């Protein structure tokens, strides 16, 4: 949408001006709790050969199996589907997909200002 594009352009200008380190690409916001093999495979197959990409993941355990206390009024509409994402990213299938695409995992703290 044009609103997202406007905000992304504004953020890009701020990042350049402040010389902040950021990934070259960001993926996953519109795929919340659905980053499973078909979606991840589609995304990875279209990455350029160079650069750093951030993939937004918010996997979780099944409701009632964690010790976190929800904030009053907080409700997660994706609570029941997030565990599938966690199961996938911990699976041999995910590892093989990343390996086959020659993806190297890293930490955001390893970013260097360019």
Short mmCIF file of N, CA and C in Angstrom, two decimals:
data_model
loop_
_atom_site.label_atom_id
_atom_site.label_comp_id
_atom_site.label_asym_id
_atom_site.label_seq_id
_atom_site.Cartn_x
_atom_site.Cartn_y
_atom_site.Cartn_z
N UNK A 1 0.84 -1.19 0.00
CA UNK A 1 0.00 0.00 0.00
C UNK A 1 0.88 1.25 0.00
N UNK A 2 0.31 2.34 -0.40
CA UNK A 2 1.08 3.58 -0.48
C UNK A 2 1.48 4.08 0.91
N UNK A 3 0.66 3.80 1.91
CA UNK A 3 0.99 4.23 3.27
C UNK A 3 2.24 3.49 3.77
N UNK A 4 2.29 2.18 3.54
CA UNK A 4 3.47 1.41 3.95
C UNK A 4 4.70 1.89 3.21
N UNK A 5 4.54 2.16 1.92
CA UNK A 5 5.67 2.64 1.12
C UNK A 5 6.17 3.98 1.64
N UNK A 6 5.27 4.85 2.00
CA UNK A 6 5.65 6.17 2.52
C UNK A 6 6.44 6.04 3.82
N UNK A 7 5.94 5.18 4.73
CA UNK A 7 6.65 4.99 6.00
C UNK A 7 8.00 4.31 5.78
N UNK A 8 8.06 3.34 4.87
CA UNK A 8 9.32 2.66 4.59
C UNK A 8 10.34 3.64 4.00
N UNK A 9 9.90 4.50 3.12
CA UNK A 9 10.79 5.50 2.53
C UNK A 9 11.30 6.47 3.58
N UNK A 10 10.42 6.88 4.46
CA UNK A 10 10.82 7.79 5.54
C UNK A 10 11.84 7.12 6.45
N UNK A 11 11.59 5.87 6.81
CA UNK A 11 12.54 5.14 7.65
C UNK A 11 13.88 4.99 6.95
N UNK A 12 13.87 4.69 5.66
CA UNK A 12 15.12 4.55 4.91
C UNK A 12 15.94 5.83 4.94
N UNK A 13 15.27 6.98 4.81
CA UNK A 13 15.99 8.27 4.87
C UNK A 13 16.62 8.47 6.25
N UNK A 14 15.90 8.16 7.29
CA UNK A 14 16.42 8.32 8.66
C UNK A 14 17.61 7.39 8.87
N UNK A 15 17.49 6.15 8.43
CA UNK A 15 18.58 5.18 8.58
C UNK A 15 19.84 5.67 7.87
N UNK A 16 19.69 6.17 6.66
CA UNK A 16 20.86 6.69 5.93
C UNK A 16 21.45 7.90 6.63
N UNK A 17 20.59 8.83 7.03
CA UNK A 17 21.06 10.05 7.66
C UNK A 17 21.81 9.76 8.96
N UNK A 18 21.28 8.84 9.76
CA UNK A 18 21.89 8.52 11.06
C UNK A 18 22.97 7.45 10.97
N UNK A 19 23.19 6.93 9.74
CA UNK A 19 24.20 5.90 9.51
C UNK A 19 23.99 4.68 10.41
N UNK A 20 22.74 4.22 10.46
CA UNK A 20 22.38 3.06 11.26
C UNK A 20 22.62 1.78 10.47
N UNK A 21 22.90 0.71 11.19
CA UNK A 21 23.07 -0.59 10.56
C UNK A 21 21.73 -1.31 10.53
N UNK A 22 21.33 -1.75 9.36
CA UNK A 22 20.07 -2.48 9.21
C UNK A 22 20.25 -3.57 8.17
N UNK A 23 19.40 -4.59 8.22
CA UNK A 23 19.43 -5.59 7.15
C UNK A 23 19.02 -4.94 5.83
N UNK A 24 19.40 -5.55 4.73
CA UNK A 24 19.03 -5.05 3.42
C UNK A 24 17.56 -5.31 3.09
N UNK A 25 17.03 -6.40 3.64
CA UNK A 25 15.64 -6.79 3.40
C UNK A 25 15.01 -7.26 4.70
N UNK A 26 13.69 -7.14 4.78
CA UNK A 26 12.93 -7.57 5.95
C UNK A 26 11.69 -8.30 5.46
N UNK A 27 11.41 -9.45 6.04
CA UNK A 27 10.31 -10.28 5.59
C UNK A 27 9.58 -10.88 6.78
N UNK A 28 8.27 -10.98 6.69
CA UNK A 28 7.53 -11.75 7.67
C UNK A 28 6.38 -11.05 8.35
N UNK A 29 6.33 -9.75 8.33
CA UNK A 29 5.29 -9.04 9.05
C UNK A 29 3.90 -9.46 8.59
N UNK A 30 3.70 -9.57 7.31
CA UNK A 30 2.37 -9.93 6.81
C UNK A 30 2.14 -11.44 6.82
N UNK A 31 3.10 -12.20 7.31
CA UNK A 31 2.97 -13.66 7.37
C UNK A 31 3.00 -14.16 8.80
N UNK A 32 2.58 -13.35 9.73
CA UNK A 32 2.67 -13.67 11.15
C UNK A 32 2.11 -15.07 11.44
N UNK A 33 2.94 -15.86 12.12
CA UNK A 33 2.61 -17.22 12.56
C UNK A 33 2.38 -18.19 11.40
N UNK A 34 2.77 -17.80 10.18
CA UNK A 34 2.58 -18.68 9.02
C UNK A 34 3.89 -18.90 8.27
N UNK A 35 5.03 -18.63 8.91
CA UNK A 35 6.31 -18.85 8.23
C UNK A 35 6.59 -20.35 8.29
N UNK A 36 6.02 -21.05 7.35
CA UNK A 36 6.20 -22.49 7.22
C UNK A 36 6.90 -22.76 5.89
N UNK A 37 7.16 -24.00 5.57
CA UNK A 37 7.98 -24.35 4.42
C UNK A 37 7.57 -23.67 3.11
N UNK A 38 6.31 -23.69 2.70
CA UNK A 38 5.99 -23.08 1.40
C UNK A 38 6.31 -21.58 1.34
N UNK A 39 5.99 -20.86 2.37
CA UNK A 39 6.21 -19.41 2.37
C UNK A 39 7.70 -19.10 2.48
N UNK A 40 8.40 -19.79 3.38
CA UNK A 40 9.83 -19.53 3.54
C UNK A 40 10.59 -19.94 2.27
N UNK A 41 10.25 -21.06 1.69
CA UNK A 41 10.90 -21.50 0.47
C UNK A 41 10.70 -20.49 -0.66
N UNK A 42 9.50 -20.00 -0.80
CA UNK A 42 9.20 -18.99 -1.82
C UNK A 42 10.05 -17.74 -1.62
N UNK A 43 10.13 -17.27 -0.40
CA UNK A 43 10.91 -16.07 -0.09
C UNK A 43 12.41 -16.30 -0.36
N UNK A 44 12.94 -17.39 0.18
CA UNK A 44 14.37 -17.66 0.04
C UNK A 44 14.80 -17.83 -1.41
N UNK A 45 13.94 -18.42 -2.21
CA UNK A 45 14.31 -18.66 -3.60
C UNK A 45 14.42 -17.36 -4.40
N UNK A 46 13.91 -16.29 -3.87
CA UNK A 46 13.94 -15.01 -4.60
C UNK A 46 14.96 -14.01 -4.03
N UNK A 47 15.73 -14.44 -3.06
CA UNK A 47 16.74 -13.54 -2.50
C UNK A 47 17.90 -13.34 -3.47
N UNK A 48 18.45 -12.15 -3.49
CA UNK A 48 19.66 -11.94 -4.30
C UNK A 48 20.84 -12.69 -3.68
N UNK A 49 21.91 -12.82 -4.41
CA UNK A 49 23.07 -13.57 -3.94
C UNK A 49 23.79 -12.92 -2.77
N UNK A 50 23.60 -11.64 -2.61
CA UNK A 50 24.34 -10.93 -1.56
C UNK A 50 23.38 -10.15 -0.67
N UNK A 51 23.88 -9.79 0.49
CA UNK A 51 23.11 -8.96 1.40
C UNK A 51 22.57 -9.74 2.58
N UNK A 52 22.04 -9.00 3.50
CA UNK A 52 21.53 -9.56 4.74
C UNK A 52 20.02 -9.36 4.80
N UNK A 53 19.30 -10.42 5.14
CA UNK A 53 17.85 -10.35 5.25
C UNK A 53 17.43 -10.71 6.66
N UNK A 54 16.43 -10.03 7.16
CA UNK A 54 15.86 -10.36 8.46
C UNK A 54 14.49 -10.98 8.21
N UNK A 55 14.25 -12.11 8.87
CA UNK A 55 12.95 -12.77 8.78
C UNK A 55 12.29 -12.67 10.15
N UNK A 56 11.12 -12.08 10.16
CA UNK A 56 10.38 -11.86 11.40
C UNK A 56 9.67 -13.14 11.82
N UNK A 57 10.05 -13.69 12.95
CA UNK A 57 9.42 -14.88 13.50
C UNK A 57 8.97 -14.60 14.92
N UNK A 58 7.81 -15.07 15.25
CA UNK A 58 7.32 -14.98 16.63
C UNK A 58 6.71 -16.32 17.03
N UNK A 59 7.52 -17.38 17.00
CA UNK A 59 6.98 -18.69 17.35
C UNK A 59 6.71 -18.77 18.85
N UNK A 60 5.92 -19.72 19.24
CA UNK A 60 5.59 -19.87 20.65
C UNK A 60 5.20 -21.31 20.95
N UNK A 61 5.18 -21.61 22.22
CA UNK A 61 4.71 -22.91 22.67
C UNK A 61 3.19 -22.91 22.71
N UNK A 62 2.63 -24.07 22.92
CA UNK A 62 1.17 -24.18 23.00
C UNK A 62 0.61 -23.36 24.16
N UNK A 63 -0.59 -22.82 24.03
CA UNK A 63 -1.22 -22.10 25.14
C UNK A 63 -1.25 -22.98 26.39
N UNK A 64 -0.91 -22.36 27.51
CA UNK A 64 -0.92 -23.09 28.78
C UNK A 64 0.34 -23.87 29.07
N UNK A 65 1.32 -23.88 28.14
CA UNK A 65 2.55 -24.65 28.38
C UNK A 65 3.74 -23.76 28.71
N UNK A 66 3.52 -22.47 28.82
CA UNK A 66 4.61 -21.56 29.15
C UNK A 66 4.32 -20.88 30.48
N UNK A 67 5.32 -20.21 31.01
CA UNK A 67 5.18 -19.56 32.31
C UNK A 67 4.95 -18.06 32.20
N UNK A 68 4.82 -17.56 31.00
CA UNK A 68 4.60 -16.13 30.83
C UNK A 68 3.22 -15.75 31.33
N UNK A 69 3.14 -14.58 31.89
CA UNK A 69 1.85 -14.06 32.35
C UNK A 69 1.43 -12.96 31.38
N UNK A 70 0.28 -13.14 30.77
CA UNK A 70 -0.20 -12.14 29.82
C UNK A 70 -0.56 -10.85 30.54
N UNK A 71 -0.28 -9.75 29.90
CA UNK A 71 -0.65 -8.44 30.44
C UNK A 71 -2.18 -8.33 30.41
N UNK A 72 -2.74 -7.62 31.38
CA UNK A 72 -4.19 -7.44 31.39
C UNK A 72 -4.67 -6.85 30.06
N UNK A 73 -5.70 -7.46 29.50
CA UNK A 73 -6.26 -6.98 28.24
C UNK A 73 -5.55 -7.51 27.01
N UNK A 74 -4.44 -8.22 27.20
CA UNK A 74 -3.69 -8.74 26.05
C UNK A 74 -4.33 -10.03 25.56
N UNK A 75 -4.52 -10.08 24.28
CA UNK A 75 -5.02 -11.30 23.66
C UNK A 75 -4.26 -11.49 22.35
N UNK A 76 -3.74 -12.68 22.14
CA UNK A 76 -2.99 -12.98 20.94
C UNK A 76 -3.87 -13.81 20.01
N UNK A 77 -4.35 -13.22 18.93
CA UNK A 77 -5.22 -13.98 18.03
C UNK A 77 -4.50 -15.12 17.31
N UNK A 78 -3.17 -15.15 17.36
CA UNK A 78 -2.39 -16.18 16.69
C UNK A 78 -1.83 -17.22 17.66
N UNK A 79 -2.26 -17.16 18.90
CA UNK A 79 -1.70 -18.02 19.95
C UNK A 79 -1.75 -19.51 19.60
N UNK A 80 -2.81 -19.95 18.99
CA UNK A 80 -2.93 -21.39 18.72
C UNK A 80 -2.17 -21.84 17.48
N UNK A 81 -1.80 -20.92 16.59
CA UNK A 81 -1.07 -21.32 15.38
C UNK A 81 0.43 -21.07 15.47
N UNK A 82 0.86 -20.25 16.41
CA UNK A 82 2.30 -19.98 16.54
C UNK A 82 3.13 -21.24 16.80
N UNK A 83 2.64 -22.22 17.55
CA UNK A 83 3.46 -23.42 17.78
C UNK A 83 3.84 -24.17 16.50
N UNK A 84 3.02 -24.11 15.46
CA UNK A 84 3.37 -24.74 14.18
C UNK A 84 4.63 -24.09 13.60
N UNK A 85 4.72 -22.77 13.73
CA UNK A 85 5.89 -22.05 13.24
C UNK A 85 7.14 -22.48 14.01
N UNK A 86 7.01 -22.59 15.33
CA UNK A 86 8.13 -23.05 16.15
C UNK A 86 8.55 -24.46 15.76
N UNK A 87 7.58 -25.33 15.60
CA UNK A 87 7.88 -26.71 15.21
C UNK A 87 8.62 -26.74 13.87
N UNK A 88 8.20 -25.93 12.92
CA UNK A 88 8.87 -25.90 11.63
C UNK A 88 10.29 -25.37 11.73
N UNK A 89 10.51 -24.25 12.40
CA UNK A 89 11.86 -23.68 12.41
C UNK A 89 12.85 -24.53 13.20
N UNK A 90 12.35 -25.45 14.03
CA UNK A 90 13.23 -26.37 14.75
C UNK A 90 13.40 -27.70 14.00
N UNK A 91 12.76 -27.85 12.86
CA UNK A 91 12.73 -29.13 12.17
C UNK A 91 13.93 -29.35 11.24
N UNK A 92 14.23 -30.62 10.96
CA UNK A 92 15.26 -30.93 9.95
C UNK A 92 14.88 -30.38 8.57
N UNK A 93 13.59 -30.30 8.26
CA UNK A 93 13.15 -29.77 6.98
C UNK A 93 13.55 -28.31 6.82
N UNK A 94 13.41 -27.54 7.87
CA UNK A 94 13.81 -26.13 7.81
C UNK A 94 15.32 -26.02 7.65
N UNK A 95 16.05 -26.81 8.42
CA UNK A 95 17.50 -26.81 8.31
C UNK A 95 17.93 -27.14 6.89
N UNK A 96 17.33 -28.16 6.30
CA UNK A 96 17.68 -28.57 4.95
C UNK A 96 17.33 -27.49 3.93
N UNK A 97 16.19 -26.84 4.12
CA UNK A 97 15.80 -25.74 3.22
C UNK A 97 16.84 -24.62 3.27
N UNK A 98 17.25 -24.22 4.46
CA UNK A 98 18.26 -23.17 4.61
C UNK A 98 19.59 -23.61 3.99
N UNK A 99 19.98 -24.85 4.25
CA UNK A 99 21.23 -25.36 3.70
C UNK A 99 21.19 -25.40 2.17
N UNK A 100 20.07 -25.86 1.62
CA UNK A 100 19.97 -25.97 0.16
C UNK A 100 20.00 -24.61 -0.53
N UNK A 101 19.57 -23.57 0.15
CA UNK A 101 19.60 -22.22 -0.40
C UNK A 101 20.88 -21.47 -0.03
N UNK A 102 21.79 -22.17 0.65
CA UNK A 102 23.08 -21.61 1.08
C UNK A 102 22.88 -20.39 1.97
N UNK A 103 21.91 -20.48 2.88
CA UNK A 103 21.61 -19.41 3.82
C UNK A 103 22.48 -19.58 5.05
N UNK A 104 23.10 -18.52 5.47
CA UNK A 104 23.90 -18.53 6.69
C UNK A 104 23.17 -17.70 7.74
N UNK A 105 22.91 -18.30 8.89
CA UNK A 105 22.20 -17.61 9.95
C UNK A 105 23.16 -16.70 10.71
N UNK A 106 22.62 -15.64 11.29
CA UNK A 106 23.43 -14.71 12.05
C UNK A 106 22.59 -13.97 13.07
N UNK A 107 23.21 -13.07 13.74
CA UNK A 107 22.57 -12.24 14.76
C UNK A 107 22.57 -10.79 14.29
N UNK A 108 21.53 -10.07 14.66
CA UNK A 108 21.48 -8.65 14.28
C UNK A 108 22.64 -7.86 14.89
N UNK A 109 23.13 -8.30 16.01
CA UNK A 109 24.25 -7.57 16.63
C UNK A 109 25.52 -7.62 15.78
N UNK A 110 25.54 -8.52 14.79
CA UNK A 110 26.72 -8.62 13.93
C UNK A 110 26.68 -7.62 12.79
N UNK A 111 25.61 -6.84 12.68
CA UNK A 111 25.53 -5.84 11.63
C UNK A 111 26.61 -4.79 11.80
N UNK A 112 27.16 -4.35 10.71
CA UNK A 112 28.19 -3.32 10.72
C UNK A 112 27.66 -2.17 9.87
N UNK A 113 27.80 -0.97 10.37
CA UNK A 113 27.35 0.21 9.62
C UNK A 113 28.09 0.28 8.29
N UNK A 114 27.33 0.61 7.24
CA UNK A 114 27.96 0.74 5.92
C UNK A 114 27.88 2.16 5.44
#
